[in-house]
Short mmCIF file of C-alpha atoms in Angstrom, two decimals:
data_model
loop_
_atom_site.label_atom_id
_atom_site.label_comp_id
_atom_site.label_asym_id
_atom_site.label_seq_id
_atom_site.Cartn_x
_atom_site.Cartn_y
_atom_site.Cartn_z
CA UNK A 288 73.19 154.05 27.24
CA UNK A 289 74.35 151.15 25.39
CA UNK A 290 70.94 149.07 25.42
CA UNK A 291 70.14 148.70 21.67
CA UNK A 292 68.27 151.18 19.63
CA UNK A 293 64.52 149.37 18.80
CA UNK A 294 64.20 151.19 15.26
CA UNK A 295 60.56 150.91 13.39
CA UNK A 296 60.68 151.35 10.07
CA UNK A 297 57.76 152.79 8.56
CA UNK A 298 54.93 152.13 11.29
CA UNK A 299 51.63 152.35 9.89
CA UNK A 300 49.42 152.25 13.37
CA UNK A 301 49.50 154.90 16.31
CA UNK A 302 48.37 151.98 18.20
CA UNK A 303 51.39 149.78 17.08
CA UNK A 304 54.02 152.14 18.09
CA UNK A 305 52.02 152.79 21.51
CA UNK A 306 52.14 148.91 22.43
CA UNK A 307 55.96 148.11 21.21
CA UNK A 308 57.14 151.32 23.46
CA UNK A 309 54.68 149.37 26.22
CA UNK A 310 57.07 146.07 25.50
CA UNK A 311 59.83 147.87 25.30
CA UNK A 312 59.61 149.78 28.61
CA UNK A 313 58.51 145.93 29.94
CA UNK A 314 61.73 145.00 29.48
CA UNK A 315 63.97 148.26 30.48
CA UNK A 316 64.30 149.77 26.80
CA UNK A 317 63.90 152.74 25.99
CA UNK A 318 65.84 153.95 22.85
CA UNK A 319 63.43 154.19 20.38
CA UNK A 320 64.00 155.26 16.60
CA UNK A 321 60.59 156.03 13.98
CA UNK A 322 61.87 155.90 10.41
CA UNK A 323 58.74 157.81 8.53
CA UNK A 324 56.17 156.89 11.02
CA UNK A 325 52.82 157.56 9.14
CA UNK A 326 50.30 158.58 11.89
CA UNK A 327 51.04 162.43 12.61
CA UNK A 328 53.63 162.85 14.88
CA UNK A 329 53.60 162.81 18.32
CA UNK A 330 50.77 160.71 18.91
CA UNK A 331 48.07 160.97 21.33
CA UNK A 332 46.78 157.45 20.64
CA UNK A 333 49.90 156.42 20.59
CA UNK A 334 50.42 157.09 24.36
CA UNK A 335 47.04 156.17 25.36
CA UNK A 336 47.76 152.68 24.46
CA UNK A 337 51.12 152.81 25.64
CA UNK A 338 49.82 152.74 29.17
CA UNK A 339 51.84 154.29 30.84
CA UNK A 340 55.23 154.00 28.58
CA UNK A 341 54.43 157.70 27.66
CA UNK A 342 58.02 158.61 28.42
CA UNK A 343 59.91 156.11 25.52
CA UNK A 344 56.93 157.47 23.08
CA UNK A 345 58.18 161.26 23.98
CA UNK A 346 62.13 160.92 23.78
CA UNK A 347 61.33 158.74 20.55
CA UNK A 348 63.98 160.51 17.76
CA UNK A 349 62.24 160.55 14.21
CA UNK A 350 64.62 159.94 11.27
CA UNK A 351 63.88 160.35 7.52
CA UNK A 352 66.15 157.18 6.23
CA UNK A 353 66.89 154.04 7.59
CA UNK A 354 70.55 155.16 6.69
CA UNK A 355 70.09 158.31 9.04
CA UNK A 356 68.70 155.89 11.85
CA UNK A 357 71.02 153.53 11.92
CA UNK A 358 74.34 156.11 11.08
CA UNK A 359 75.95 155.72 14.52
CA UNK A 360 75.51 151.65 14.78
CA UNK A 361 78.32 149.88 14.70
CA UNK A 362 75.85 146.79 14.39
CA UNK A 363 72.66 146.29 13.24
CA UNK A 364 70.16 143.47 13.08
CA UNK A 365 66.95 143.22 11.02
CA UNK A 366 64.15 141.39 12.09
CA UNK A 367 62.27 138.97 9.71
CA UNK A 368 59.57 136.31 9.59
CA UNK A 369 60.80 134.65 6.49
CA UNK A 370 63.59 133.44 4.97
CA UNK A 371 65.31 136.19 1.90
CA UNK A 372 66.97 135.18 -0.99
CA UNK A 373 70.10 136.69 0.29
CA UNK A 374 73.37 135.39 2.21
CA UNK A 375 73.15 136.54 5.48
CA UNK A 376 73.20 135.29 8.69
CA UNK A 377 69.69 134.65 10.73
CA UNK A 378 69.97 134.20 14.01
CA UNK A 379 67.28 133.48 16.55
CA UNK A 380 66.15 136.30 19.59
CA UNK A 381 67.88 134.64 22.18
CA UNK A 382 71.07 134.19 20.74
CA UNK A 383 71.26 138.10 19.38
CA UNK A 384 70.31 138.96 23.16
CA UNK A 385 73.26 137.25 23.98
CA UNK A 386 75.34 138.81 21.16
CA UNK A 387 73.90 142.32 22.24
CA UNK A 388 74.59 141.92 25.64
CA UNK A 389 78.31 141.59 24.77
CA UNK A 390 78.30 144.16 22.18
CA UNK A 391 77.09 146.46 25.73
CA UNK A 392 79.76 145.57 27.37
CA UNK A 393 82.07 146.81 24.40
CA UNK A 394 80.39 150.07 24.01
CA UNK A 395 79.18 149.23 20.01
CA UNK A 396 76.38 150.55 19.71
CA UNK A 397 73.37 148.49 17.97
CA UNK A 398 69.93 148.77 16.80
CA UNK A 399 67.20 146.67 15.68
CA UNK A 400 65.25 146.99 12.91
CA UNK A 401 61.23 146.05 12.12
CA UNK A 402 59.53 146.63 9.32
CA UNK A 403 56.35 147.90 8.29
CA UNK A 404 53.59 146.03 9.55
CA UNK A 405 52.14 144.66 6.43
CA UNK A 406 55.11 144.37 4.38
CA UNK A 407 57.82 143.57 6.51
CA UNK A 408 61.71 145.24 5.79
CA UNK A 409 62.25 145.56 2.25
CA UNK A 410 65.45 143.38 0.80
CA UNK A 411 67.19 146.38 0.43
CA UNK A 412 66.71 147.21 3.92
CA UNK A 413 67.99 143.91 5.41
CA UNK A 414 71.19 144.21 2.96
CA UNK A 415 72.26 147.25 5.40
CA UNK A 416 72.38 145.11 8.56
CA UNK A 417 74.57 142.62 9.91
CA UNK A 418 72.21 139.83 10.68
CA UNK A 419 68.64 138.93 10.59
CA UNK A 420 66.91 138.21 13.82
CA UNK A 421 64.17 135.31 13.10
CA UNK A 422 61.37 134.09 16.04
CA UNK A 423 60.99 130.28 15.68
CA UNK A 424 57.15 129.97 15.03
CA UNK A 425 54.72 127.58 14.08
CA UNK A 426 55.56 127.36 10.44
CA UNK A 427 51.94 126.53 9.76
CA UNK A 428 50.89 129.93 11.59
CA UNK A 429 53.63 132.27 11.77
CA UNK A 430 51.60 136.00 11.59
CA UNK A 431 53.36 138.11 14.38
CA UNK A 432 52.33 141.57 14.80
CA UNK A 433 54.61 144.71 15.37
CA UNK A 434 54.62 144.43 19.02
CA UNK A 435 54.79 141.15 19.90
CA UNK A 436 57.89 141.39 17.61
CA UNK A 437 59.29 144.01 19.76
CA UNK A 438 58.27 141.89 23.06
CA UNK A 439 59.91 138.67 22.49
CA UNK A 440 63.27 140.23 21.21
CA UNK A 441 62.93 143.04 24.26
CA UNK A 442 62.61 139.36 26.95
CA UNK A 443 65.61 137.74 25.35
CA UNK A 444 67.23 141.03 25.76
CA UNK A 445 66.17 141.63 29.45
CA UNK A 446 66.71 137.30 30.30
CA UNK A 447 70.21 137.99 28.82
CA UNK A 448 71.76 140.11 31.17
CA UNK A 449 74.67 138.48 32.96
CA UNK A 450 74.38 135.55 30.64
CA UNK A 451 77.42 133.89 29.49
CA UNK A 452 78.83 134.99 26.01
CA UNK A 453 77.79 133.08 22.89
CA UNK A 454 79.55 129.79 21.84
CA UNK A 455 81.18 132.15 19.06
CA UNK A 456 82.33 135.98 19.53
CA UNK A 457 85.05 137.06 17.26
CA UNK A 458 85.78 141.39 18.51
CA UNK A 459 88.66 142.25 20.97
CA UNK A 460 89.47 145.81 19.79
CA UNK A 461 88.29 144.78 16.11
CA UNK A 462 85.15 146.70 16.40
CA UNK A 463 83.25 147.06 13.37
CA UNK A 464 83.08 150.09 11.96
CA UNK A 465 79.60 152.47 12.20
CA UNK A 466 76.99 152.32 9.23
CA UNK A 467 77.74 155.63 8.24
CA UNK A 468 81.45 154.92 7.65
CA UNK A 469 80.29 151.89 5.77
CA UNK A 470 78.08 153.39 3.41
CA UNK A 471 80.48 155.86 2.85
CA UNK A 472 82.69 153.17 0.99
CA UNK A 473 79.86 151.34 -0.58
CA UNK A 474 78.09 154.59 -2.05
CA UNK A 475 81.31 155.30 -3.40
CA UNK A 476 81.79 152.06 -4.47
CA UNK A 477 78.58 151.68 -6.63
CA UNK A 478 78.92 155.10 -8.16
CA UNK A 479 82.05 154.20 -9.30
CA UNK A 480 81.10 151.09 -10.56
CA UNK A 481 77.90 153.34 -12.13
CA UNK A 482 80.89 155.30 -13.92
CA UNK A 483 83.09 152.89 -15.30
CA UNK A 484 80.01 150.78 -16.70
CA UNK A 485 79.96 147.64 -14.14
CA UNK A 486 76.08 148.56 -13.25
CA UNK A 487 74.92 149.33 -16.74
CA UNK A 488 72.39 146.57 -17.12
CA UNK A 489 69.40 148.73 -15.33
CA UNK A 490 67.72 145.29 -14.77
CA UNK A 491 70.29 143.97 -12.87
CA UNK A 492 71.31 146.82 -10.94
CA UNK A 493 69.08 146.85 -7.97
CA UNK A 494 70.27 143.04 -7.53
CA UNK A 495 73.95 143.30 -7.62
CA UNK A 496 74.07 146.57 -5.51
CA UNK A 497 72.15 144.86 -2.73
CA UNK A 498 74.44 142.11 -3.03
CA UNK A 499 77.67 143.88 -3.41
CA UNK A 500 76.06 145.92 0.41
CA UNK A 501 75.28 142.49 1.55
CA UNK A 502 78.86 141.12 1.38
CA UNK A 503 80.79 144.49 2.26
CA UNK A 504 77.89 144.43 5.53
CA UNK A 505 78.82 140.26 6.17
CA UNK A 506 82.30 141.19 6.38
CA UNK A 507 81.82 143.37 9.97
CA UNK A 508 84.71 145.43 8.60
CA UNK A 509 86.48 147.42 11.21
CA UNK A 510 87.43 151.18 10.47
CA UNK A 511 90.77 150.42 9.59
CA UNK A 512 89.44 148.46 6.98
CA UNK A 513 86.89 150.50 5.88
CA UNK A 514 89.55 152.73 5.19
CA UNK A 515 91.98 150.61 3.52
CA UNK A 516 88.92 149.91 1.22
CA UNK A 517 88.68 153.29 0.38
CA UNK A 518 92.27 153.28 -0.45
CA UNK A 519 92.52 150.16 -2.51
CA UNK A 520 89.38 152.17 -4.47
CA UNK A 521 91.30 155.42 -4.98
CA UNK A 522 94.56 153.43 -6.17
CA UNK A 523 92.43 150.99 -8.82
CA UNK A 524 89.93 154.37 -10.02
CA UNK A 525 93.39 156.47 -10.47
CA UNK A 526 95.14 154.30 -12.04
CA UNK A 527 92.30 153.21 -14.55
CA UNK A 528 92.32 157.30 -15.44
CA UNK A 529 96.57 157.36 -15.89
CA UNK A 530 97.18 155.44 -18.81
CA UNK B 219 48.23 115.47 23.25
CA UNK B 220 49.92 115.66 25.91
CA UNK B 221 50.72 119.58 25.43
CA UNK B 222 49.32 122.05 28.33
CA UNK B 223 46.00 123.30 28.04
CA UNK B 224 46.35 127.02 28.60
CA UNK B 225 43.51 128.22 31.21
CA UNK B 226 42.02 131.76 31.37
CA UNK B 227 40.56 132.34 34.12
CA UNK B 228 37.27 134.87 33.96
CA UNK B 229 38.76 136.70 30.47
CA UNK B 230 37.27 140.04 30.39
CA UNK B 231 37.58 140.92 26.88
CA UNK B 232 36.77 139.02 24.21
CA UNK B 233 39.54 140.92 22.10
CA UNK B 234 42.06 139.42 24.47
CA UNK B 235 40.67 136.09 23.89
CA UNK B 236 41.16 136.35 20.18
CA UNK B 237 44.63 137.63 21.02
CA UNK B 238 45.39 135.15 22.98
CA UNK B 239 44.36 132.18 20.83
CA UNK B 240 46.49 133.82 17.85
CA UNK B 241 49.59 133.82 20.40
CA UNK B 242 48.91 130.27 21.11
CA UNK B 243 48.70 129.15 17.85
CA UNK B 244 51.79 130.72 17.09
CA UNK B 245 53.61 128.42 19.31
CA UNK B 246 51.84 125.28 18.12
CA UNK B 247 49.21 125.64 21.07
CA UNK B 248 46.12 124.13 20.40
CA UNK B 249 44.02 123.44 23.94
CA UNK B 250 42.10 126.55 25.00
CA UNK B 251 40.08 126.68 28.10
CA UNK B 252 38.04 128.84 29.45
CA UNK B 253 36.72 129.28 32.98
CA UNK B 254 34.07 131.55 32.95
CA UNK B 255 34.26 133.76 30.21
CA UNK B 256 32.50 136.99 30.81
CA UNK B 257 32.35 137.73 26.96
CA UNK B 258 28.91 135.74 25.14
CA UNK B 259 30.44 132.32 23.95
CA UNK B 260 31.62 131.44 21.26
CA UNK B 261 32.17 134.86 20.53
CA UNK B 262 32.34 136.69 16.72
CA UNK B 263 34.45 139.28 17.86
CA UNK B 264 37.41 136.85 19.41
CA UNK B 265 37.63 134.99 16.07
CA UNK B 266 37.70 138.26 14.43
CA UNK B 267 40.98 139.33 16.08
CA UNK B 268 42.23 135.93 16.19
CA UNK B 269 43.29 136.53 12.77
CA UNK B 270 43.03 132.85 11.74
CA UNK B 271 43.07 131.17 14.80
CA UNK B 272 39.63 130.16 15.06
CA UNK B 273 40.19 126.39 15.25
CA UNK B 274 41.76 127.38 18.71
CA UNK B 275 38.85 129.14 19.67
CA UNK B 276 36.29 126.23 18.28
CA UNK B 277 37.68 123.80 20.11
CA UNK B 278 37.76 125.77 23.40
CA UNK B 279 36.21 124.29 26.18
CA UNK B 280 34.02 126.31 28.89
CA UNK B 281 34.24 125.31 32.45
CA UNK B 282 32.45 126.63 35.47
CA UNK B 283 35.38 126.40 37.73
CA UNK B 284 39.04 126.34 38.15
CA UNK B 285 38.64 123.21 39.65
CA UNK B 286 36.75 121.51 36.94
CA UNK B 287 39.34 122.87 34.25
CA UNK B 288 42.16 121.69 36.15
CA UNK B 289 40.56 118.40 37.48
CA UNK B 290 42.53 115.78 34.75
CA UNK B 291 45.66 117.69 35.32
CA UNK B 292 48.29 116.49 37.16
CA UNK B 293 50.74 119.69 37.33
CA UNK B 294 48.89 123.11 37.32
CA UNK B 295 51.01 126.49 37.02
CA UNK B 296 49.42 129.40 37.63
CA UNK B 297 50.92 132.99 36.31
CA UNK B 298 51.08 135.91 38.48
CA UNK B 299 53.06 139.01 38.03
CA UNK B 300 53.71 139.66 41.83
CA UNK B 301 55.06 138.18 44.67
CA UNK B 302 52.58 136.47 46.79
CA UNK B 303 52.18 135.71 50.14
CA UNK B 304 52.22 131.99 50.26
CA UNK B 305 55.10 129.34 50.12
CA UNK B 306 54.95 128.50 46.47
CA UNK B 307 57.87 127.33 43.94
CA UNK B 308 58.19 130.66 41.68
CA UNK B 309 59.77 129.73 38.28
CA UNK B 310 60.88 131.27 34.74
CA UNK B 311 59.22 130.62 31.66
CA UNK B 312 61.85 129.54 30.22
CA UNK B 313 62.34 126.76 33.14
CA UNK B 314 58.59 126.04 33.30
CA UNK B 315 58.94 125.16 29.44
CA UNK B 316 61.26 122.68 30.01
CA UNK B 317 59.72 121.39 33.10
CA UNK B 318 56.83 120.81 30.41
CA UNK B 319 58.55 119.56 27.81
CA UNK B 320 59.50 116.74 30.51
CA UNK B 321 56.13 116.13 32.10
CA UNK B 322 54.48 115.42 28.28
CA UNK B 323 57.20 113.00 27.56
CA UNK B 324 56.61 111.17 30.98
CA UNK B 325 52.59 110.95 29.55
CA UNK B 326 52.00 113.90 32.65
CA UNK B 327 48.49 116.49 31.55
CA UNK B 328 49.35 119.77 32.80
CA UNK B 329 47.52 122.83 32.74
CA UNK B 330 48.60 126.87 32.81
CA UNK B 331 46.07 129.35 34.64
CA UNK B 332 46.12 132.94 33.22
CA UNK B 333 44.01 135.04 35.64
CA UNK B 334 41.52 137.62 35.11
CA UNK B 335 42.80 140.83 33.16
CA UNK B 336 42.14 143.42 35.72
CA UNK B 337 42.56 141.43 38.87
CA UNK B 338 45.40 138.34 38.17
CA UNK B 339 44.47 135.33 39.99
CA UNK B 340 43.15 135.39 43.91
CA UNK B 341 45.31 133.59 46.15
CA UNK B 342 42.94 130.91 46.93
CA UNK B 343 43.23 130.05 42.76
CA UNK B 344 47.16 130.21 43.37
CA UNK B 345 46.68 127.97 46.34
CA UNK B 346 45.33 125.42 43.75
CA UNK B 347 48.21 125.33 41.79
CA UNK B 348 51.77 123.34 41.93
CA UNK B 349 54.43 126.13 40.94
CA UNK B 350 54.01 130.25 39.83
CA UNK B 351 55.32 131.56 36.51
CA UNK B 352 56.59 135.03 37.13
CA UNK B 353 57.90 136.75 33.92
CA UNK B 354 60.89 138.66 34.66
CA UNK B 355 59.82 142.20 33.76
CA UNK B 356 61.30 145.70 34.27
CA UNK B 357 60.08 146.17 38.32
CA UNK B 358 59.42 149.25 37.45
CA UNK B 359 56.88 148.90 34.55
CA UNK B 360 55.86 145.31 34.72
CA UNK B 361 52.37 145.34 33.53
CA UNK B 362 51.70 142.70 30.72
CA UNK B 363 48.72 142.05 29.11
CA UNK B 364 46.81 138.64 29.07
CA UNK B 365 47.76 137.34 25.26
CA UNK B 366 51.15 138.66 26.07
CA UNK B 367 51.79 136.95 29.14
CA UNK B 368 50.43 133.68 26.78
CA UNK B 369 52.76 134.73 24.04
CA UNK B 370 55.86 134.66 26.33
CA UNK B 371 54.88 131.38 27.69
CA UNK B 372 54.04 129.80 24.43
CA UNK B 373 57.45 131.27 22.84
CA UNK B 374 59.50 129.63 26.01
CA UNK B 375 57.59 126.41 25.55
CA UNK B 376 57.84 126.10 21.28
CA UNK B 377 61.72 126.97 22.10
CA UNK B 378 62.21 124.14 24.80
CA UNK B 379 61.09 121.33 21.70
CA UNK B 380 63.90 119.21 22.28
CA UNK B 381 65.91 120.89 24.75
CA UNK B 382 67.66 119.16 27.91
CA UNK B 383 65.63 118.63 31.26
CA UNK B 384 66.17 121.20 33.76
CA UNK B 385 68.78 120.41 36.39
CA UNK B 386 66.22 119.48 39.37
CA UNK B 387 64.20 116.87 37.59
CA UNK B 388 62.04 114.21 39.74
CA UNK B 389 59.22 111.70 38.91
CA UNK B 390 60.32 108.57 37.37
CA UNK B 391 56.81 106.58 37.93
CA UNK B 392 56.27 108.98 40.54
CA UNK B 393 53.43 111.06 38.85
CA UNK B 394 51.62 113.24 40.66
CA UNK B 395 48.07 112.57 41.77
CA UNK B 396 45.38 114.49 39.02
CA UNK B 397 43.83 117.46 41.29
CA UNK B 398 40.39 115.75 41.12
CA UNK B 399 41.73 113.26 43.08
CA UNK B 400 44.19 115.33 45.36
CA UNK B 401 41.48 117.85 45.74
CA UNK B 402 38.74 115.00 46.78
CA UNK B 403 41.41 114.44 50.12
CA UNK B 404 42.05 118.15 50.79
CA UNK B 405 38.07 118.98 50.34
CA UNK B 406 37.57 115.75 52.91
CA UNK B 407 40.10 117.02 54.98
CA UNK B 408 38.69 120.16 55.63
CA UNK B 409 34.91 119.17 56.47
CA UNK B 410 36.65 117.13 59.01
CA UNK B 411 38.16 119.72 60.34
CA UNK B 412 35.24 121.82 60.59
CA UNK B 413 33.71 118.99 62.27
CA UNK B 414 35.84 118.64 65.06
CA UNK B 415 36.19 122.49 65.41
CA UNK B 416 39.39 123.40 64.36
CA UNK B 417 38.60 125.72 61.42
CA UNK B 418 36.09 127.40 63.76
CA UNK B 419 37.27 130.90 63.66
CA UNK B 420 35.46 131.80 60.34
CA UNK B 421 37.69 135.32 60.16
CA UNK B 422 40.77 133.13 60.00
CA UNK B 423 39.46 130.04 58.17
CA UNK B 424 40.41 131.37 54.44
CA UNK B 425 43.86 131.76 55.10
CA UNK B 426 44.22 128.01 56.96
CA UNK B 427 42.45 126.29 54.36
CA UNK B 428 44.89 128.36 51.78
CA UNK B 429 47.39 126.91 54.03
CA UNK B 430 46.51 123.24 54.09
CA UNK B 431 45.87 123.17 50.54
CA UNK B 432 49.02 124.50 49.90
CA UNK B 433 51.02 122.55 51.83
CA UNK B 434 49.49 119.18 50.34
CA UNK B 435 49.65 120.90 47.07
CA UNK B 436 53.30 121.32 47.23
CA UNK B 437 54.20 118.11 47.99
CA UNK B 438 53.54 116.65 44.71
CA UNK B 439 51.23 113.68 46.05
CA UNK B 440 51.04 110.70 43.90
CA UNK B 441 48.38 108.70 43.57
CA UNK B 442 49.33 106.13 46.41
CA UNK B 443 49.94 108.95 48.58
CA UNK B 444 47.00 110.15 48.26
CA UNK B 445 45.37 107.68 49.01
CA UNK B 446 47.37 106.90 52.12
CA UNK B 447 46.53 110.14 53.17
CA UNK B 448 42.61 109.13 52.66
CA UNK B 449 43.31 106.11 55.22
CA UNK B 450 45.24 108.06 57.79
CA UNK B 451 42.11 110.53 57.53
CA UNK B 452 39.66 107.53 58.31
CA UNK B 453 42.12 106.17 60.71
CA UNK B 454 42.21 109.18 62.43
CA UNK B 455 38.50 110.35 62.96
CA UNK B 456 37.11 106.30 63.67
CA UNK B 457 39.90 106.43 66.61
CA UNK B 458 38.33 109.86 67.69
CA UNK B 459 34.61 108.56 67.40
CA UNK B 460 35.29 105.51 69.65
CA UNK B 461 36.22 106.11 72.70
#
């Protein structure tokens, strides 16, 4: 099961989950991931409105973290109507259904994220993935809801099978490494930098560790280099305790 | 304005209207048409869950019958999720967008029929029509609501802006006829026929006039052949009067 994980973060509406597992079976997925969903869970509304897509509702997994949800991707897109102040890639659905489709065919595993339905994905949350998945709407109207979200990525994803890579793939045995490994460096990382004083100004914190995830995440580092990161950390915190 | 008005046929629901106007909007859709709307009309509730698509829903206009919404078109599609049984030209979204895209630069009004929610559209509104849209879906859960089915059409056509005609392109000043005009031959043709007897069996007569009007349908009359059609038609039942 390599299709992508479709991961909603935060879902405030029975009703909203119940129609994005209806577009998701639509289109053959059927790997889908609840961070905090706030109707009671399982959902009897949920699957009456699901119409029949009862079955992606029940082997839905429930996480407590968007960390824990997204721990064994190797990639991981978030899904946004607007632009962030942040540097990261934004792509549009057909060309990630392209991307995904290879990533399938190299056994990485990937989810998708979408946010809350009034809020959207927080900053924070976006700095964890790899890119940002934006529809091209009317800019003068552009108010998608949760499942229409879930729709249009799930028919790229189903139109893409068989399609010819992107114009640009980088991979080969470079894959990158899984969230969990990466967050492993970067939590180290910023409590380090907590310790040694780099993230004193309390203001500025939130800021610079979202960017310091963002360009760690940009990088699509591999394993190996996950770990060599974690060495190169060890070697500059040791020495900094010798003399 | 030379984008496609987008037809539904007999909506049910006035929620789905709403919907529907919302997913058109959010492609830049503006000409809603309605044949038949069961809901009262205008309707409170459809603006309600427009969520700020009202202007699409103001300016709708209210037909009686297919064939007065269609008659200034000169290319009709009509959706359907299934096969039917009837040689029609079955495309993609994605290549009826650019097929659209093509026909509004050549100064060519076409239309998109979205049948009833329960039902789809009966063969003999299909047999109206030039090509099908057929959304590939899952074939094993391939039920799509209406505003859906609008979304996915309006997303295909917002994305095709600009793109490069499809590889089977014809026309050139070869435009086709505007179904008022093709439909004033076929309708002429057939009280012919049941004037000289041939569509006497009244348990097969549906299915041959389906027939005939596909078959003229398909061919993509233009106005001069249309009309030559008219003169073989007088031609033809003068010469039988005579003798």
């Amino acid at each position: 099961m390599n299709q992508p994980a479709i991961i909603l973060v935060e879902p405030q509406l029975a009703e909203n989950i119940g129609t994005a597992a209806r577009a998701m079976l639509n289109f053959g997925l059927t790997r889908m991931r609840l961070v905090n969903p706030r109707p009671n869970w399982p959902s009897d509304r949920a699957t009456e409105v699901s119409s029949g897509a009862g079955s992606v509702l029940e082997n839905a997994e429930v996480f407590r973290s968007i960390a824990d949800a997204v721990a064994d991707c190797r990639v991981v897109y978030a899904t946004s109507a607007r632009p962030r102040d942040m540097v990261k890639e934004v792509v549009t659905p057909r060309l990630a259904a392209a991307e995904l489709r290879q990533h399938e065919a190299a056994d990485i595993p990937c989810g998708i994220l979408f946010g809350p339905e009034r809020t959207g994905l927080l900053n924070d949350d976006i700095a964890l993935c790899d890119r940002v998945i934006t529809v091209p709407l009317n800019p003068k109207f552009s108010s998608l809801n949760l499942a229409q979200a879930v729709l249009l990525v799930g028919y790229e994803w189903y139109q893409a099978a068989g399609a010819p890579p992107p114009d640009t793939f980088r991979y080969g045995d470079a894959a990158p490494a899984d969230k969990l490994h990466l967050m492993s460096f970067t939590s180290r990382l910023e409590a380090e930098l907590d310790e040694c004083g780099f993230l004193r100004n309390s203001h500025m914190r939130p800021t610079m560790v979202r960017n310091i995830r963002a360009m760690f995440g940009r990088a699509s580092l591999t394993d190996q280099e996950v770990r060599t990161l974690h060495g190169i950390l060890t070697e500059l915190v040791t020495k900094r305790l010798k003399p």
